[in-house]
Coordinates of C-alpha atoms and ligand atoms in Angstrom, one line a residue:
Chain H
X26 CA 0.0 0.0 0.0
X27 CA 1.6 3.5 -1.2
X28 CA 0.8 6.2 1.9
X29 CA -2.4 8.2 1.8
X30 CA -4.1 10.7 4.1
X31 CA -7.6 9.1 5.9
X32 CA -10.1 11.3 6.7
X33 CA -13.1 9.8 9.1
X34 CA -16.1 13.0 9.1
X35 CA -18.6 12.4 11.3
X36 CA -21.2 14.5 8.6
X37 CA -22.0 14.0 4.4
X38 CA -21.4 17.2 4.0
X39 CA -18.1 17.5 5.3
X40 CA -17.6 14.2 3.8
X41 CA -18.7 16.0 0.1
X42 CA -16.2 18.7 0.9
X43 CA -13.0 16.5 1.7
X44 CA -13.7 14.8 -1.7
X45 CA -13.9 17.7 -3.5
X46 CA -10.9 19.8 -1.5
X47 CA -8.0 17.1 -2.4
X48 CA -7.1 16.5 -6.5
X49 CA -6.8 12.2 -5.7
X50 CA -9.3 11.7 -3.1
X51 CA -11.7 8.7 -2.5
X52 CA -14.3 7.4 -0.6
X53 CA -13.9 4.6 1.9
X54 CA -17.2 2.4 2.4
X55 CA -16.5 -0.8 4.2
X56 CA -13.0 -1.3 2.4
X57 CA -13.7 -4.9 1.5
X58 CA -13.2 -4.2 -1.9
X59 CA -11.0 -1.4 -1.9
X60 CA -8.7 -2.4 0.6
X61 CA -7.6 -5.2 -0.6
X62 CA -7.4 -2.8 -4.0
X63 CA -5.1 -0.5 -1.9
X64 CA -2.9 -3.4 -1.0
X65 CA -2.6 -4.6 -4.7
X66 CA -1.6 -1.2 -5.5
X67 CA -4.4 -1.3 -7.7
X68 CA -6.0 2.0 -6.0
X69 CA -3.8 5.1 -4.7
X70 CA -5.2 7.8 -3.8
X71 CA -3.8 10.8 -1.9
X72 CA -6.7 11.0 0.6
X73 CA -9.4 8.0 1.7
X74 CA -12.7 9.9 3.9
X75 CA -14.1 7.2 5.4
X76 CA -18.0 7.0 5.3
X77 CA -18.3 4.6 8.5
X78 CA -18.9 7.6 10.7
X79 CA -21.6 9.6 8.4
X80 CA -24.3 7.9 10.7
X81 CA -26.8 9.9 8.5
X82 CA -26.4 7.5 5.5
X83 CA -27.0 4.5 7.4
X84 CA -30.2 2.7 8.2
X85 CA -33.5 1.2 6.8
X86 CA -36.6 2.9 6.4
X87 CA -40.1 2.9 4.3
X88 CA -40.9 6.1 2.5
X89 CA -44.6 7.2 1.9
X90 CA -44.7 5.6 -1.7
X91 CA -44.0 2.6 -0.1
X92 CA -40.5 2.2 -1.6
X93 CA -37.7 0.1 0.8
X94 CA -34.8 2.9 1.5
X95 CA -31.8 1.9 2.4
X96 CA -28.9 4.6 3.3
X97 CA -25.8 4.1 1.2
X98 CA -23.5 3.1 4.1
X99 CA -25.8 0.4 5.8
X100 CA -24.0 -2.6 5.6
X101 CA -24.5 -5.9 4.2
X102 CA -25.5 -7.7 7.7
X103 CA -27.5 -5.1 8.6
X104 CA -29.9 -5.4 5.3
X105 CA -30.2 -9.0 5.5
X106 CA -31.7 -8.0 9.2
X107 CA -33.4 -4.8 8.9
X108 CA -35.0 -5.5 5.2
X109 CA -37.6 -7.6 6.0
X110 CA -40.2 -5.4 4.4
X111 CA -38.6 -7.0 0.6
X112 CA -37.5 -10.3 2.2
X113 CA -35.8 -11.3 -2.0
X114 CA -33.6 -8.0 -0.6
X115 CA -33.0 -8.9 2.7
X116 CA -31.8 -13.0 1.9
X117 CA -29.4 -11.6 -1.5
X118 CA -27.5 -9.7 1.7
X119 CA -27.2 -12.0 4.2
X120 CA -25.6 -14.4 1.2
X121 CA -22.9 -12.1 0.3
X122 CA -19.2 -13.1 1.2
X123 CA -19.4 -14.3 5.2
X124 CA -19.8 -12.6 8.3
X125 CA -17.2 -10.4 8.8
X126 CA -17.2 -9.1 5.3
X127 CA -20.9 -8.3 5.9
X128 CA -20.1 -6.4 9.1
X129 CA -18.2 -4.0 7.1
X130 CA -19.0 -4.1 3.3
X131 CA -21.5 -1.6 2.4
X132 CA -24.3 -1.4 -0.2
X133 CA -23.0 2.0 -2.0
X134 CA -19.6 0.5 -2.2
X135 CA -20.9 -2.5 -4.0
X136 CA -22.9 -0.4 -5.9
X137 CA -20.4 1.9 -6.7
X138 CA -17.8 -0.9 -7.3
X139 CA -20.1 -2.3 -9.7
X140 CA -18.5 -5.8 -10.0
X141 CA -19.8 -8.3 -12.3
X142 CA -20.0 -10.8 -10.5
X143 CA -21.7 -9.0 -7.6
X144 CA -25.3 -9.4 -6.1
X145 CA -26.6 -6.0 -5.3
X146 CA -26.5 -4.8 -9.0
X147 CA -29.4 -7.5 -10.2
X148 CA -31.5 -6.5 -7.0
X149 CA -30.9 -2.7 -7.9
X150 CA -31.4 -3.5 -11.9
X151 CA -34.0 -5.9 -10.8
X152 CA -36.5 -3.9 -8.7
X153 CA -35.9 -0.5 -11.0
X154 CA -34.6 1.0 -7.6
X155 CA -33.5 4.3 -7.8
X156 CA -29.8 5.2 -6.4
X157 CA -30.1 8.4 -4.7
X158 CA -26.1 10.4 -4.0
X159 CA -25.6 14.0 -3.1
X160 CA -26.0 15.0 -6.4
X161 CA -29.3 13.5 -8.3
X162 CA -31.3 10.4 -8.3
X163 CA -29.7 8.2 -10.9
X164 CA -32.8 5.4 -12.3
X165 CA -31.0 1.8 -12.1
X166 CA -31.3 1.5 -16.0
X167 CA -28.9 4.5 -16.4
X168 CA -26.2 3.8 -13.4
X169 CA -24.6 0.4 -14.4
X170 CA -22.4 1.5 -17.8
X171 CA -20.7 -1.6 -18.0
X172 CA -18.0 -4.1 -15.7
X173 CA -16.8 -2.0 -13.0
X174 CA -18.1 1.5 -14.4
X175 CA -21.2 3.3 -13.6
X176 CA -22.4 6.8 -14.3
X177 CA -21.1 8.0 -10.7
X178 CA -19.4 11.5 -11.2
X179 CA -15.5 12.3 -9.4
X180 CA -16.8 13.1 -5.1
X181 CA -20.2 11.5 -6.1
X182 CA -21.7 9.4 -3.2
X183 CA -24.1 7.0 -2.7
X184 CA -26.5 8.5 0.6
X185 CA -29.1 6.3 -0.9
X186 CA -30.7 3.3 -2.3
X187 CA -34.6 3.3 -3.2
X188 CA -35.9 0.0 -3.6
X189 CA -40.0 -0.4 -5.2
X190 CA -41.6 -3.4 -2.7
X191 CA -42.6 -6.1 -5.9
X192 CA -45.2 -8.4 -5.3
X193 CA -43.3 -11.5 -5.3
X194 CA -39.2 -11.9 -6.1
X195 CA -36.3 -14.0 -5.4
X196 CA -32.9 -13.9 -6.0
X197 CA -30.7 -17.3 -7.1
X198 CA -27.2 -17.1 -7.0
X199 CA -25.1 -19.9 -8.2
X200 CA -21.7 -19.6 -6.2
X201 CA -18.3 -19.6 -7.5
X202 CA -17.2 -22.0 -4.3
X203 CA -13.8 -20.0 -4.0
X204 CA -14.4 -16.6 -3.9
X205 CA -18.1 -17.0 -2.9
X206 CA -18.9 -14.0 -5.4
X207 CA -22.0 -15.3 -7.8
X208 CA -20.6 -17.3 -10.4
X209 CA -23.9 -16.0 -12.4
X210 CA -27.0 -14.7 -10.6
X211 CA -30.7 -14.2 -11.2
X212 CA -32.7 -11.8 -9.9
X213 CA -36.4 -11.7 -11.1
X214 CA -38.9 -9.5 -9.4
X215 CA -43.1 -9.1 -10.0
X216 CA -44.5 -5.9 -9.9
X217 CA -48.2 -5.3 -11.1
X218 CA -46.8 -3.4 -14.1
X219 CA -44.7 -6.4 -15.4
X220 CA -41.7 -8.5 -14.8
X221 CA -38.2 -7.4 -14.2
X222 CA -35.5 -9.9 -14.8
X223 CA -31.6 -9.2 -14.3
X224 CA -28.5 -11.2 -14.6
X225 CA -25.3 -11.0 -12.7
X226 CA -21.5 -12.9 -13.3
X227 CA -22.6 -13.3 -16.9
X228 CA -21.9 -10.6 -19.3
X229 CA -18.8 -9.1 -20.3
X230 CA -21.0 -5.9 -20.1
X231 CA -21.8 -6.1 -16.4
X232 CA -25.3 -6.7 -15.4
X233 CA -28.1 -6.3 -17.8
X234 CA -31.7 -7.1 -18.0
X235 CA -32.7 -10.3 -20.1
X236 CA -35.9 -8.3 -21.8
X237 CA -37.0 -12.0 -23.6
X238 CA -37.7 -13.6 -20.1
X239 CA -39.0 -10.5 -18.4
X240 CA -42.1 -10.4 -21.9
X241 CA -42.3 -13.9 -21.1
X242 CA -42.8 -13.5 -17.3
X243 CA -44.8 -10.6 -17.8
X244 CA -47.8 -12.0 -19.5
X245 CA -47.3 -15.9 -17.6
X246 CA -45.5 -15.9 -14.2
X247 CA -44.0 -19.5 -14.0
X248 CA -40.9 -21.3 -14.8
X249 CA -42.8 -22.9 -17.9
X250 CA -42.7 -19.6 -19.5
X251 CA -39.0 -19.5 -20.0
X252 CA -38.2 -23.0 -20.4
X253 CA -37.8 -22.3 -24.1
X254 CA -35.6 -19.0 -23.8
X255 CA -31.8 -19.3 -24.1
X256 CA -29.6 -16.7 -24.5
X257 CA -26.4 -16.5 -26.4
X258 CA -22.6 -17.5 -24.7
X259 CA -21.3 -14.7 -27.7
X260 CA -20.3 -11.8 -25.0
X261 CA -20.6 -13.7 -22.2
X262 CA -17.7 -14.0 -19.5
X263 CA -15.9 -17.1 -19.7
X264 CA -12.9 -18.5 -17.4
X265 CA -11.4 -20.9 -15.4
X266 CA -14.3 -21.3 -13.7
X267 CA -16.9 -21.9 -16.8
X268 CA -17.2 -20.8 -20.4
X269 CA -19.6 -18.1 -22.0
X270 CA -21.8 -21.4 -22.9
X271 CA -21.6 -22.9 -20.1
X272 CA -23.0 -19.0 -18.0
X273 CA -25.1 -18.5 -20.7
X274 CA -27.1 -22.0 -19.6
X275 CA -27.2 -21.2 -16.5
X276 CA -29.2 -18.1 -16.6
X277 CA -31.8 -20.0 -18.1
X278 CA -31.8 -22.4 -15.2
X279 CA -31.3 -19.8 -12.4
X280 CA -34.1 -17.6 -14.2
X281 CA -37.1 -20.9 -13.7
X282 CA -35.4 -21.6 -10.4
X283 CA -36.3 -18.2 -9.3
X284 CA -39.3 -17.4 -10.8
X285 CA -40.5 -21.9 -8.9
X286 CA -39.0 -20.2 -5.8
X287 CA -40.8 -16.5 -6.1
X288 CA -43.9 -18.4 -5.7
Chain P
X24 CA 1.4 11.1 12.3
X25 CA -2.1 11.5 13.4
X26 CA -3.1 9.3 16.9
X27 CA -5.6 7.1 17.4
X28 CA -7.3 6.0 20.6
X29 CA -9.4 3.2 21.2
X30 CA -10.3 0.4 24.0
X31 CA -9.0 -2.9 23.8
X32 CA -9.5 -5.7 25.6
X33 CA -11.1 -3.3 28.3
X34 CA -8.1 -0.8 28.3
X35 CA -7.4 2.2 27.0
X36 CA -5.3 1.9 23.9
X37 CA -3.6 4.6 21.9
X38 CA -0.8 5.0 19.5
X39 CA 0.4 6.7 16.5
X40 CA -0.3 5.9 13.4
X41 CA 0.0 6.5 9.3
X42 CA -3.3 6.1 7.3
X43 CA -2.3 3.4 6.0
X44 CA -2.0 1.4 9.4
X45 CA -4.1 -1.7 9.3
X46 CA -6.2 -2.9 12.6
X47 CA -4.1 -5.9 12.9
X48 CA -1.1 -4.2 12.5
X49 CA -1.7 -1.6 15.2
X50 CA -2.9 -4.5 17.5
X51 CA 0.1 -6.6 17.1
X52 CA 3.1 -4.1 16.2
X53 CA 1.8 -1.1 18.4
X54 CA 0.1 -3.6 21.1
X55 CA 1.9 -6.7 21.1
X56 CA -1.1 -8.2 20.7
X57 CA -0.1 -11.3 18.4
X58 CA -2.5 -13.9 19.3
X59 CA -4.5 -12.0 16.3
X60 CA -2.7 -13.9 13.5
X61 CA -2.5 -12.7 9.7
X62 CA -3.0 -15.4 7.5
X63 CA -3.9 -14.4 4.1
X64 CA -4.0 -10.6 4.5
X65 CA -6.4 -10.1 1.3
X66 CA -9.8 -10.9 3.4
X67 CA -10.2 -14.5 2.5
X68 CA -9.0 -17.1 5.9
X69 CA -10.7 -15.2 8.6
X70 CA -7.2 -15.8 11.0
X71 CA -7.6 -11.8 11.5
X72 CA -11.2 -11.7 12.9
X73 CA -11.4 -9.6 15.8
X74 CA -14.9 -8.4 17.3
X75 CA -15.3 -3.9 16.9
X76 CA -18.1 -3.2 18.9
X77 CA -19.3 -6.7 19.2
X78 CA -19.2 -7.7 15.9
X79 CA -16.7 -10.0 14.0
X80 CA -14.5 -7.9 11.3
X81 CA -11.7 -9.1 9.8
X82 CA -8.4 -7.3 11.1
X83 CA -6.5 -7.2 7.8
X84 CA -9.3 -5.5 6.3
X85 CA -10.3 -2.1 8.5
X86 CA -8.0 0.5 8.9
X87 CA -6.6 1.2 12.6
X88 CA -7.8 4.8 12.3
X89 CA -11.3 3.5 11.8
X90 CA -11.6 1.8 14.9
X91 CA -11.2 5.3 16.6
X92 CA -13.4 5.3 19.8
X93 CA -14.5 1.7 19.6
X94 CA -14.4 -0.6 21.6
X95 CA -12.1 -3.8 20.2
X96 CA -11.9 -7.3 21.4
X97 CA -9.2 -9.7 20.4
X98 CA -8.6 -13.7 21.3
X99 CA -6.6 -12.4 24.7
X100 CA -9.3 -11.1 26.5
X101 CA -11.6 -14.7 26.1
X102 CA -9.9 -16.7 28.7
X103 CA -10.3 -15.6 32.4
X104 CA -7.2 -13.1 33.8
X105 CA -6.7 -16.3 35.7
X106 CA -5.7 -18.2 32.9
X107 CA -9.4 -20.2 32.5
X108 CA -10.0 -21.0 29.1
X109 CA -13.4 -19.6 27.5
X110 CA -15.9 -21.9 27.2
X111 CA -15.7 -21.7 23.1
X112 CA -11.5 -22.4 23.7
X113 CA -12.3 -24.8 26.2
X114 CA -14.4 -26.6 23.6
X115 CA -11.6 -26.6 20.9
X116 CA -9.2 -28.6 23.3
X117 CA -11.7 -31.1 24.3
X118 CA -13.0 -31.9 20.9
X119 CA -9.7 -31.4 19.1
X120 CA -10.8 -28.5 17.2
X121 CA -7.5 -27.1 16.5
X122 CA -3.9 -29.4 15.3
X123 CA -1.4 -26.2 14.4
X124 CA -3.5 -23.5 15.8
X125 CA -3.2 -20.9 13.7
X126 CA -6.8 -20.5 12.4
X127 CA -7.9 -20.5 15.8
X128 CA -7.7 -17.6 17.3
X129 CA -10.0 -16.3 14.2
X130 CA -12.4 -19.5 15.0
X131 CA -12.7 -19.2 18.6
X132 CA -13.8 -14.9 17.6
X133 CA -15.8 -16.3 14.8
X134 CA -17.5 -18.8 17.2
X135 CA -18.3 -16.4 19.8
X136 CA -19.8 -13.7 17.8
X137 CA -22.4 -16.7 16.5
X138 CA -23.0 -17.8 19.7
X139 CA -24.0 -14.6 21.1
X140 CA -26.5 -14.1 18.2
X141 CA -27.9 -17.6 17.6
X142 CA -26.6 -19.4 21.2
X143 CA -28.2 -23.2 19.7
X144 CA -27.3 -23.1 16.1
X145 CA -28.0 -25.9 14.1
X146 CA -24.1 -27.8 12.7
X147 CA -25.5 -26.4 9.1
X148 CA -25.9 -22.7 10.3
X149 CA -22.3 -23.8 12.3
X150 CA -20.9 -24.0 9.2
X151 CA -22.9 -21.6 6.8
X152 CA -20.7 -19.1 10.0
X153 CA -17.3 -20.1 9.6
X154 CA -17.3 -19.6 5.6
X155 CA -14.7 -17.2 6.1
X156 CA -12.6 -18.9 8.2
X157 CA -10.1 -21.5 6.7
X158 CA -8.4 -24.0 8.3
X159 CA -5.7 -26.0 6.8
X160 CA -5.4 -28.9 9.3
X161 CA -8.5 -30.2 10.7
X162 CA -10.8 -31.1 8.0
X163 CA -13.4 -28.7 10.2
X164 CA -15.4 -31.6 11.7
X165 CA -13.8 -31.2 14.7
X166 CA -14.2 -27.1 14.8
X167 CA -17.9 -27.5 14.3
X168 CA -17.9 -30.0 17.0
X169 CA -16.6 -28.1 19.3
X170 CA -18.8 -25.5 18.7
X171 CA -21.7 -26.8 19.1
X172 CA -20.3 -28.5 22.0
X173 CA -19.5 -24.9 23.6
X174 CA -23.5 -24.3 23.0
X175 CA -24.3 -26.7 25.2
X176 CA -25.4 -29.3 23.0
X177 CA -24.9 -33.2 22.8
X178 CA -21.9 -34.4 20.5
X179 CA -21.7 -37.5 21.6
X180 CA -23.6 -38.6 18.4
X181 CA -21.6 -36.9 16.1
X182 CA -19.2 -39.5 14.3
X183 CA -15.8 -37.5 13.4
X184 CA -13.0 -37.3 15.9
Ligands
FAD29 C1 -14.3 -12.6 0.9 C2 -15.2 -11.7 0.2 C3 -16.4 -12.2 -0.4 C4 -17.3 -11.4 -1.0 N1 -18.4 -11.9 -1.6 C5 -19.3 -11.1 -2.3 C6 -20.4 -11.7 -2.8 O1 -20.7 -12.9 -2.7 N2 -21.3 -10.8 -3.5 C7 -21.0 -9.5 -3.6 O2 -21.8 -8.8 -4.2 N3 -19.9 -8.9 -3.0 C8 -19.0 -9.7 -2.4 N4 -17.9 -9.2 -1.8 C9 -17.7 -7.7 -2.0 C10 -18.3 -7.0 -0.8 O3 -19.7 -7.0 -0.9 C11 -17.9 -5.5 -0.7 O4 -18.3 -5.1 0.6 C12 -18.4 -4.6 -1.7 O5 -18.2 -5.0 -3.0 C13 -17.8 -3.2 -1.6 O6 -18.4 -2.5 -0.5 P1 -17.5 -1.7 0.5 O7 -18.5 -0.9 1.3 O8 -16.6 -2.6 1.2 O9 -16.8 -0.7 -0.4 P2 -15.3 -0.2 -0.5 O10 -14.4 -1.4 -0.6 O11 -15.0 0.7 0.7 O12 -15.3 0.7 -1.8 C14 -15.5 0.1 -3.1 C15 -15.6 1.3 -4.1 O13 -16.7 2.0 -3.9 C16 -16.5 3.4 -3.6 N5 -17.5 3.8 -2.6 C17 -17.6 3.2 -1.3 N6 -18.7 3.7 -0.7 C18 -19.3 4.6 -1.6 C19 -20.5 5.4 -1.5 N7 -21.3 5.4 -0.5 N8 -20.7 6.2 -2.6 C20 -19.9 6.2 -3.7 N9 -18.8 5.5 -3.8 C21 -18.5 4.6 -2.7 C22 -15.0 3.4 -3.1 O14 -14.4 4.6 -3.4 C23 -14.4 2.3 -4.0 O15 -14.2 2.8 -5.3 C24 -17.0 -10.0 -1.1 C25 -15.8 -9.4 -0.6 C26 -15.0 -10.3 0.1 C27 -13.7 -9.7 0.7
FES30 S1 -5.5 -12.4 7.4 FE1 -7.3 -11.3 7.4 S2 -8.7 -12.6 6.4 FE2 -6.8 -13.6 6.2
FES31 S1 -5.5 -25.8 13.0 FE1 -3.9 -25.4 11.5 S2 -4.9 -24.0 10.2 FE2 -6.5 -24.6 11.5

C-alpha cells in the first residue's frame, strides 16, 4: 500500500467537501473491496474519507410511496436484518461473502464498485430501484455503464438506495465455491406493471436485463414460460471457472429456479 | 502522524499511526497483541477476525484509524485473567478442534460472535458461520464440534474425531 491521508467525518457534507478539496481523493465504504485494492496497488489515492462515521447514510426505512430505503452506508449484515419489508432483498444480503465481510462491506460500495460478479446490482437493476447520491437520483437503468463503471461522477456518493416493494421476487445465486462471489446470478422480481429480470457474473457488459424472459414472465408468471428462452454464450464472460456457454445456460436455469422459488 | 485512541481488551489503547495502518497491525506491532494472526491478508481465511463493537471484522481489512473510539476485542481477553479458558476455547481442546493453531484464534472470535446471536445453532448454520474462516489442518469436523459443543449441545452422536 503506497501512503495516503484518511479522513473519518462524522457529517455528508463534510464528507462531500473533503472529496472535492484534495485533487486524488476517495471514498472509503467498508473497504472490502477497496482495501484489498489498496494493498494490490491497484488504487492510490492521496486522501481516503471514510463514510463509516456519516451515521446519516445509514439505516432502513419505508418512504410514503412505499419504496424500501436503504442509506448508502448500511451494511450488508444489517440489510439481511433490517429489510424484511422486501424479504428477496434482505436474503441476497445475508448471502454475500461471510460474516465479517458483511459487518463491514456496504451497499453503496458495492454499488459503486459495480463488480460483475456481484449481487446488489441484479437487486438494484432488478426492482428498477433508484440510487439516490448528493447529487441526483440516478434510475437503475442508467447507473450500471458496464464491468466495474457506472455513471457515478468524481466526489459522487451513494447516501441512498430506493428500492420499489414487488409483489413476489427472489434472487438465485449460483456460487463460485472459491471466492463466494456469484458465479452467475438471477434476480427476477413481479411488480403489477410487469416482470423485471436481471443477470449478474454473466456478461462481459456487467449486469443487464434479459428483456425476452421478463415479456415472457410478464404475461405468464412461471418457470414454464421461459423454459424455451436461451440466451447467447457470444459476450458472455468465460474463465477458469466456466465458459460463456456454459454461463449462458445457466441463466436459463437460475431464471425458472427463481421465478418456482418467487412463488 | 495522526493518533488514534481506542479500548481494547477493556483498556485504553492509543498509539500513532499512518493512514495506511491496518487494525491488525496496530494490534500486534503497536500492542503486542499477536495472538491476532495474519494469515492471508487479502480478506479471505478469517485468522484476522477480531470483534469492533461486538461484531466479527476481519483485522487485515479495516484500517486502525477507523476503529477510533471503539471498543475492540481480540482472542486475549476470552480466557479468564486467571488463565481459565473460554468456554468456546475450552471446547476446541476437548473436541480437538485445533492441530497447528493458527486459524484459531480467528475461529474461537468467529464462534463467539455466533453464539452470542444464535446461542443453539443448528451444525449447518455452524458451518454456513465459519465460511470465512479457513483452516488448513483439521478437516473442520472437529471445529464444528466443538462449537456446538460450547453451546451446550450433545456431541456424543456426532461420528468425526
Ligand atoms: C471474501 C469476500 C467475499 C465477497 N463476496 C461477495 C459476494 O458474494 N457478493 C457481492 O456482491 N460482493 C461480495 N464481496 C464484496 C463486498 O460485498 C464488498 O463489501 C463490496 O463490494 C464493496 O463494498 P464496501 O462498502 O466494502 O466498499 P469499499 O471497498 O470501501 O469501496 C469500493 C468502491 O466504492 C467506492 N465507494 C464506497 N462507498 C461509496 C459510496 N457510498 N458512494 C460512492 N462510492 C463509494 C469506493 O471509493 C471504492 O471505489 C466480497 C468481498 C470479500 C472480501
Ligand atoms: S489475514 Fe485477514 S482474512 Fe486472512
Ligand atoms: S489448525 Fe492449522 S490451520 Fe486450522
Amino acid at each position: 500500500m503506497y501512503a495516503f491521508d484518511i479522513e473519518r467525518p462524522t457529517r455528508l457534507t463534510d464528507a462531500v467537501k473533503l472529496l472535492s478539496d484534495a485533487t486524488d481523493s476517495q471514498p472509503l465504504g467498508g473497504g472490502q473491496t477497496l482495501i484489498p485494492a489498496l494493498k494490490a496497488r491497484l488504487a492510490a489515492p492521496e486522501r481516503l474519507v471514510c463514510l463509516s462515521a456519516v451515521d446519516e447514510i445509514k439505516g432502513i426505512c419505508t418512504a410514503d410511496d412505499g419504496a424500501l430505503c436503504i442509506g448508502g452506508g448500511t451494511c450488508h449484515a444489517d440489510v439481511a436484518a433490517g429489510a424484511g419489508a422486501y424479504p428477496a432483498l434482505a436474503s441476497l444480503a445475508a448471502n454475500i461473502g461471510d460474516p465479517a465481510v458483511r459487518n463491514r462491506g456496504t451497499i453503496g460500495g458495492s454499488l459503486a464498485n459495480n463488480d460483475p460478479s456481484s449481487c446488489y446490482p441484479a437487486a438494484v437493476l432488478g426492482s428498477g430501484a433508484t440510487v439516490v447520491t448528493t447529487n441526483r437520483k440516478i434510475a437503475a437503468d442508467d447507473f450500471f455503464e458496464g464491468m466495474f463503471t457506472t455513471s457515478l461522477e468524481e466526489g459522487e456518493i451513494i447516501t441512498e438506495v430506493r428500492f420499489p416493494v414487488p409483489e413476489k421476487a427472489n434472487y438465485q445465486k449460483f456460487e463460485q465455491p472459491a471466492s463466494r462471489f456469484a458465479l452467475v446470478g438471477v434476480f427476477v422480481a413481479k411488480y403489477a406493471d410487469g416482470v423485471r429480470v436481471a443477470v449478474t457474473g454473466a456478461s462481459e457488459d456487467g449486469v443487464f436485463r434479459w428483456s425476452e424472459a421478463e415479456a415472457a414472465l410478464s404475461s405468464d408468471f412461471s418457470a414454464g414460460a421461459v423454459e424455451g428462452l436461451s440466451l447467447s454464450g457470444d459476450g458472455m464472460i468465460s474463465d477458469m471457472h466456466g465458459s460463456g456457454d456454459y454461463r449462458a445456460h445457466l441463466v436459463g436455469v437460475l431464471t425458472r429456479r427463481a421465478v418456482a422459488a418467487a412463488g | 502522524m495522526p493518533e488514534v485512541k481506542m479500548t481494547v481488551n477493556g483498556k485504553p489503547a492509543s498509539g500513532q499511526i499512518e493512514g495506511r495502518t491496518l487494525l491488525v497491525d496496530f494490534l500486534r506491532e503497536n500492542l503486542g497483541l499477536t495472538g491476532t494472526h495474519v494469515g492471508c491478508d487479502t480478506s479471505q481465511c478469517g485468522a484476522c477476525v477480531v470483534h469492533v463493537e461486538g461484531r466479527a471484522v476481519k483485522a487485515c481489512t479495516m484500517f486502525a484509524a477507523e476503529a477510533e473510539g471503539m471498543e475492540v476485542k481480540t482472542i486475549e481477553a476470552m480466557a479468564e485473567p486467571d488463565g481459565t479458558l473460554h468456554p468456546i476455547q475450552a471446547a476446541f481442546q476437548d473436541h480437538h478442534g485445533l492441530q497447528c493453531g493458527f486459524c484459531t484464534p480467528g475461529m474461537v472470535m468467529s464462534a463467539a460472535a455466533l453464539l452470542k446471536d444464535n446461542p443453539t445453532p443448528t451444525e449447518a448454520e455452524v458451518r454456513d458461520y465459519l465460511e470465512g474462516n479457513l483452516c488448513r489442518c483439521t478437516g473442520y469436523h472437529n471445529i464444528v464440534k466443538a462449537i456446538l459443543a460450547a453451546s451446550g449441545q450433545d456431541v456424543s452422536k456426532i461420528a468425526a474425531e
